Amino acid sequence: MELNAIADDLVLRRDEGPVALLTLNRPKALNALNQPLLQRLAERLREVGADPNVRAVVLTGSGEKGFVAGADIAEMADYDAATAQHFALIGQGIFSRIASLGKPVIAAVNGFALGGGLELVLACDFAIASQKAKFGLPEVTLGVIPGFGGTQRLARLIGRQNALRWILTGDVHSAEEALRLGLVTQLVEPEQLLPVALEIAQRIATRGPVALAAARQVVDQGWDVPLADGLRKEAAAFGKLFRSQDQKEGMAAFLQKRPAKFLGK
Ligand code: DAK
């Protein structure tokens, strides 16, 4: 009974010290995002966001083939306009939650990251991928466009021309191409994906949590504003960190030549 409950859990959670590994778990449909999976992901993000023991998160897909093969086409096919809008709001809310979680989220892309799956990668802090991973925005093959931020975030990340090439062709691209364009930061052998992702997350988890949250916030806030505005936001955040215990601890630890013990305060 309990085993079934675990197998049926659409987003598995396994903690390794301060790192939470979240695994999207609908492998028979290549982890396509249907409403129950999105709701469960929202719950899991709430959970790890509120858990003071969690300092970094790794997000991956279950099975060898799929990270997330997009929004669930079978579920979407018969949507009316109101349901589609509701679906978009759920999805956008979840992707925004990743951005405002206050904890780094690393995507470990094990297979297809298509449509909403690629948009999920874009919502994470950064991504590493298996050499077997595949990427694309095939929405135009279905008569729609990316709806969870793909038209906006991809162009900012890989440039307008490259983004339009991906969006207009709907082609599926190799992991090497994704690396070349800066969509992922590193490729690894498939069996090394989780060990490497978890190792990076463990290292991040030793850093000052208040600074981690501020870093993502400032990078995001500065992404599409003039440089001078971004620099002002950076200076304000930098100053604010000097009110944190983490800053006192981090600098004292350096001067005393010992590892810092950050409290996230
Ligand atoms: N939805 C539902 N089921 C899917 C799926 C998907 N996106 N992708 C794969 N599956 C299912 C397949 O139907 C199949 O199920 P069974 O037939 O076994 O029951 C199973 O997963 C295995 O897939 P295949 O048999 O097709 O496996 P292959 O290796 O042959 O092909 C593939 C793998 C990834 C190339 C192929 O499955 C594929 O092309 N999948 C669709 C990929 C795709 O087009 N993804 C983008 C979806 S559109 C919006 C919000 C969001 C979005 C848009 C608007 N608003 C509300 C405004 C986002 C849209 C999308 O993400």
Coordinates of C-alpha atoms and ligand atoms in Angstrom, one line a residue:
M1 CA 0.0 0.0 0.0
E2 CA 2.7 2.4 1.1
L3 CA 4.9 1.3 -1.9
N4 CA 2.0 2.0 -4.3
A5 CA 1.6 5.4 -2.7
I6 CA 5.2 6.2 -3.4
A7 CA 5.1 4.8 -6.9
D8 CA 2.0 6.9 -7.6
D9 CA 3.5 10.1 -6.2
L10 CA 3.8 12.4 -9.2
V11 CA 6.8 14.3 -7.7
L12 CA 9.2 12.3 -5.6
R13 CA 11.3 13.9 -2.9
R14 CA 14.5 12.6 -1.6
D15 CA 16.7 14.7 0.7
E16 CA 20.5 14.3 0.9
G17 CA 21.5 16.5 3.8
P18 CA 20.6 20.1 2.8
V19 CA 19.8 19.1 -0.8
A20 CA 16.3 18.1 -1.9
L21 CA 16.1 16.0 -5.1
L22 CA 12.6 16.4 -6.7
T23 CA 11.9 13.8 -9.5
L24 CA 8.9 14.4 -11.8
N25 CA 7.4 10.9 -11.8
R26 CA 5.2 10.2 -14.8
P27 CA 7.6 8.2 -16.9
K28 CA 5.1 6.5 -19.1
A29 CA 4.1 9.9 -20.6
L30 CA 7.7 11.1 -20.5
N31 CA 6.7 13.2 -17.5
A32 CA 4.4 15.4 -19.6
L33 CA 2.9 18.2 -17.4
N34 CA -0.8 17.5 -16.7
Q35 CA -2.7 19.4 -14.1
P36 CA -2.2 16.8 -11.2
L37 CA 1.6 16.8 -11.9
L38 CA 1.7 20.6 -11.9
Q39 CA -0.3 20.8 -8.7
R40 CA 2.0 18.2 -7.0
L41 CA 5.0 20.1 -8.2
A42 CA 3.5 23.3 -6.7
E43 CA 3.0 21.5 -3.4
R44 CA 6.6 20.1 -3.4
L45 CA 8.0 23.6 -4.2
R46 CA 6.0 25.0 -1.3
E47 CA 7.3 22.2 1.0
V48 CA 11.0 22.6 0.1
G49 CA 10.7 26.4 0.1
A50 CA 9.4 26.4 3.7
D51 CA 11.8 23.7 5.0
P52 CA 14.7 25.5 6.7
N53 CA 16.8 22.3 6.3
V54 CA 16.7 22.5 2.5
R55 CA 19.3 24.9 1.0
A56 CA 19.3 23.8 -2.6
V57 CA 17.1 21.8 -4.9
V58 CA 17.8 19.5 -7.9
L59 CA 14.9 18.9 -10.3
T60 CA 15.0 15.9 -12.7
G61 CA 12.7 13.5 -14.5
S62 CA 12.1 9.9 -13.9
G63 CA 12.9 7.3 -16.6
E64 CA 15.8 7.3 -19.1
K65 CA 14.0 9.1 -21.9
G66 CA 12.2 12.1 -20.5
F67 CA 12.9 15.1 -18.4
V68 CA 9.6 16.6 -19.4
A69 CA 8.2 16.1 -22.9
G70 CA 6.0 19.2 -22.6
A71 CA 2.5 20.1 -21.5
D72 CA 0.2 17.1 -21.6
I73 CA -1.2 17.2 -25.2
A74 CA -4.0 14.7 -24.5
E75 CA -5.2 16.8 -21.6
M76 CA -4.9 20.1 -23.5
A77 CA -6.5 18.9 -26.7
D78 CA -10.1 19.6 -25.7
Y79 CA -9.5 22.7 -23.5
D80 CA -11.9 25.5 -24.0
A81 CA -10.5 29.1 -23.7
A82 CA -11.3 29.4 -20.0
T83 CA -9.6 26.1 -19.1
A84 CA -6.6 26.9 -21.2
Q85 CA -6.2 30.2 -19.3
H86 CA -6.6 28.5 -16.0
F87 CA -3.9 26.0 -17.0
A88 CA -1.6 28.8 -18.1
L89 CA -2.1 30.6 -14.8
I90 CA -1.2 27.4 -12.8
G91 CA 1.9 26.9 -15.0
Q92 CA 3.1 30.4 -14.8
G93 CA 2.4 30.5 -11.0
I94 CA 4.6 27.5 -10.6
F95 CA 7.4 28.7 -12.8
S96 CA 7.3 32.0 -10.9
R97 CA 7.5 30.1 -7.6
I98 CA 10.8 28.6 -8.8
A99 CA 12.1 32.0 -9.4
S100 CA 11.1 33.3 -6.0
L101 CA 11.8 30.2 -4.0
G102 CA 14.8 31.8 -2.4
K103 CA 16.8 28.6 -2.9
P104 CA 18.8 27.6 -6.0
V105 CA 17.0 25.1 -8.2
I106 CA 19.3 23.2 -10.6
A107 CA 17.7 21.3 -13.5
A108 CA 19.3 17.9 -14.2
V109 CA 18.0 17.2 -17.7
N110 CA 18.0 13.5 -18.3
G111 CA 16.1 13.2 -21.6
F112 CA 13.6 15.1 -23.7
A113 CA 13.0 18.7 -22.5
L114 CA 10.4 19.9 -24.9
G115 CA 7.8 22.7 -24.8
G116 CA 6.8 23.2 -21.2
G117 CA 9.7 21.0 -20.2
L118 CA 12.2 23.3 -21.8
E119 CA 10.4 26.3 -20.2
L120 CA 10.8 24.5 -16.9
V121 CA 14.5 24.3 -17.5
L122 CA 14.5 28.1 -18.3
A123 CA 12.7 28.8 -15.0
C124 CA 15.5 27.0 -13.0
D125 CA 18.7 28.8 -11.9
F126 CA 20.8 26.8 -14.3
A127 CA 20.8 23.4 -15.9
I128 CA 23.2 20.5 -16.6
A129 CA 22.3 17.8 -19.0
S130 CA 23.0 14.2 -20.0
Q131 CA 24.7 13.9 -23.4
K132 CA 21.5 12.1 -24.4
A133 CA 19.1 15.0 -23.6
K134 CA 17.1 16.7 -26.3
F135 CA 15.7 20.2 -26.4
G136 CA 13.1 22.0 -28.3
L137 CA 9.9 24.1 -28.5
P138 CA 7.7 22.1 -30.8
E139 CA 4.5 24.0 -30.0
V140 CA 4.1 25.4 -33.6
T141 CA 3.8 21.7 -34.7
L142 CA 0.6 21.6 -32.6
G143 CA -0.7 24.9 -33.8
V144 CA 0.1 26.9 -30.6
I145 CA 3.0 28.8 -29.2
P146 CA 5.1 28.3 -26.0
G147 CA 2.8 29.4 -23.1
F148 CA 5.0 29.1 -20.0
G149 CA 7.5 31.9 -20.8
G150 CA 9.4 30.2 -23.7
T151 CA 9.0 33.1 -26.2
Q152 CA 10.4 35.5 -23.6
R153 CA 13.0 33.7 -21.6
L154 CA 14.6 31.7 -24.4
A155 CA 15.2 34.9 -26.5
R156 CA 16.8 36.6 -23.6
L157 CA 19.0 33.7 -23.0
I158 CA 20.2 32.5 -26.4
G159 CA 19.3 35.7 -28.4
R160 CA 16.4 36.6 -30.7
Q161 CA 17.7 34.8 -33.9
N162 CA 18.5 31.5 -32.2
A163 CA 15.2 31.6 -30.2
L164 CA 13.2 32.3 -33.3
R165 CA 15.0 29.5 -35.2
W166 CA 14.0 27.1 -32.4
I167 CA 10.4 28.4 -32.0
L168 CA 9.6 28.7 -35.7
T169 CA 11.0 25.4 -36.8
G170 CA 9.8 23.5 -33.8
D171 CA 12.9 21.3 -34.3
V172 CA 14.4 19.1 -31.6
H173 CA 18.1 19.9 -30.8
S174 CA 20.9 17.9 -29.4
A175 CA 22.5 18.4 -26.0
E176 CA 25.6 19.7 -27.7
E177 CA 23.6 22.4 -29.4
A178 CA 22.0 23.4 -26.1
L179 CA 25.4 23.6 -24.5
R180 CA 26.8 25.7 -27.4
L181 CA 23.9 28.2 -27.1
G182 CA 24.3 28.4 -23.3
L183 CA 21.0 26.8 -22.4
V184 CA 22.8 24.3 -20.2
T185 CA 26.1 24.8 -18.5
Q186 CA 27.6 21.3 -18.7
L187 CA 27.1 17.9 -20.3
V188 CA 27.8 14.7 -18.6
E189 CA 27.5 10.9 -19.2
P190 CA 23.9 9.9 -18.4
E191 CA 24.9 7.9 -15.3
Q192 CA 26.9 10.8 -14.0
L193 CA 24.0 13.3 -14.3
L194 CA 22.6 13.0 -10.8
P195 CA 25.9 12.5 -9.0
V196 CA 27.3 15.7 -10.7
A197 CA 24.1 17.7 -10.1
L198 CA 23.9 16.7 -6.5
E199 CA 27.6 17.4 -6.0
I200 CA 27.1 20.9 -7.3
A201 CA 24.0 21.4 -5.2
Q202 CA 25.8 20.2 -2.1
R203 CA 28.6 22.7 -2.7
I204 CA 26.0 25.5 -3.2
A205 CA 24.3 24.4 0.0
T206 CA 27.4 25.3 2.0
R207 CA 27.2 28.9 0.9
G208 CA 25.4 31.7 2.6
P209 CA 21.6 31.1 2.1
V210 CA 20.7 34.8 2.4
A211 CA 23.3 35.7 -0.2
L212 CA 22.1 32.8 -2.5
A213 CA 18.5 34.2 -2.5
A214 CA 19.7 37.8 -3.1
A215 CA 22.0 36.7 -6.0
R216 CA 19.2 35.1 -8.0
Q217 CA 16.9 38.0 -7.2
V218 CA 19.3 40.6 -8.4
V219 CA 20.3 38.7 -11.6
D220 CA 16.7 38.3 -12.5
Q221 CA 15.7 41.9 -11.7
G222 CA 18.6 43.1 -13.8
W223 CA 18.0 40.9 -16.8
D224 CA 15.9 43.3 -18.8
V225 CA 16.5 46.7 -17.3
P226 CA 19.2 49.2 -18.3
L227 CA 22.7 48.4 -16.8
A228 CA 22.6 51.4 -14.5
D229 CA 19.3 50.3 -13.0
G230 CA 20.6 46.8 -12.5
L231 CA 23.8 48.1 -10.8
R232 CA 21.7 50.1 -8.5
K233 CA 19.7 47.0 -7.5
E234 CA 22.9 45.1 -7.0
A235 CA 24.3 47.8 -4.7
A236 CA 21.1 47.9 -2.7
A237 CA 21.1 44.1 -2.2
F238 CA 24.8 44.1 -1.4
G239 CA 24.2 46.7 1.3
K240 CA 21.2 44.9 2.7
L241 CA 23.3 41.7 3.2
F242 CA 25.4 43.6 5.7
R243 CA 22.3 43.4 8.0
S244 CA 22.4 39.6 7.9
Q245 CA 24.0 37.2 10.4
D246 CA 25.3 35.2 7.4
Q247 CA 27.5 38.1 6.3
K248 CA 29.0 38.5 9.9
E249 CA 29.5 34.7 10.1
G250 CA 31.0 34.4 6.6
M251 CA 33.5 37.1 7.0
A252 CA 34.4 36.2 10.6
A253 CA 34.9 32.5 9.5
F254 CA 37.3 33.7 6.7
L255 CA 39.3 35.8 9.1
Q256 CA 39.5 33.0 11.7
K257 CA 40.4 30.5 9.0
R258 CA 37.5 28.1 9.6
P259 CA 34.5 27.0 7.6
A260 CA 31.5 29.2 7.9
K261 CA 28.4 28.0 9.7
F262 CA 25.6 29.8 8.0
L263 CA 22.2 30.0 9.7
G264 CA 20.3 31.6 6.7
K265 CA 19.5 34.7 8.8
Ligands
DAK1 N1 1.8 14.9 -23.8 C1 1.2 13.8 -23.5 N2 1.8 12.6 -23.7 C2 3.0 12.6 -24.2 C3 3.7 13.8 -24.5 C4 3.0 15.0 -24.2 N3 3.6 16.2 -24.4 N4 4.9 13.4 -24.9 C5 5.0 12.1 -24.9 N5 3.8 11.6 -24.5 C6 3.5 10.2 -24.3 C7 3.2 9.5 -25.7 O1 1.9 9.8 -26.1 C8 3.4 8.1 -25.4 O2 2.3 7.6 -24.7 P1 1.7 6.1 -25.1 O3 1.4 6.3 -26.5 O4 2.8 5.2 -24.8 O5 0.5 6.0 -24.2 C9 4.6 8.1 -24.4 O6 4.6 9.4 -23.8 C10 6.0 7.9 -25.0 O7 6.1 8.8 -26.1 P2 6.4 8.2 -27.6 O8 5.9 6.9 -27.8 O9 5.9 9.3 -28.5 O10 8.0 8.2 -27.5 P3 9.0 8.5 -28.7 O11 10.4 8.2 -28.2 O12 8.6 7.8 -30.0 O13 8.9 10.1 -29.0 C11 8.9 12.4 -28.3 C12 9.3 10.9 -28.0 C13 9.2 13.3 -27.1 C14 9.7 12.9 -29.5 C15 7.4 12.4 -28.7 O14 6.7 11.7 -27.6 C16 6.8 13.7 -28.8 O15 7.0 14.4 -29.8 N6 6.1 14.2 -27.8 C17 5.4 15.5 -27.8 C18 6.4 16.6 -27.6 C19 5.7 17.9 -27.7 O16 5.2 18.4 -28.7 N7 5.8 18.7 -26.6 C20 5.3 20.0 -26.5 C21 4.0 19.9 -26.0 S1 3.2 21.5 -26.1 C22 0.2 27.2 -22.8 C23 0.8 26.5 -21.8 C24 1.8 25.7 -22.1 C25 2.1 25.4 -23.4 C26 1.4 26.0 -24.4 C27 0.5 26.9 -24.1 N8 -0.9 28.1 -22.4 C28 -1.9 27.6 -21.6 C29 -1.0 29.3 -23.1 C30 3.1 24.4 -23.7 C31 2.8 23.5 -24.6 C32 3.6 22.4 -24.8 O17 4.5 22.0 -24.0

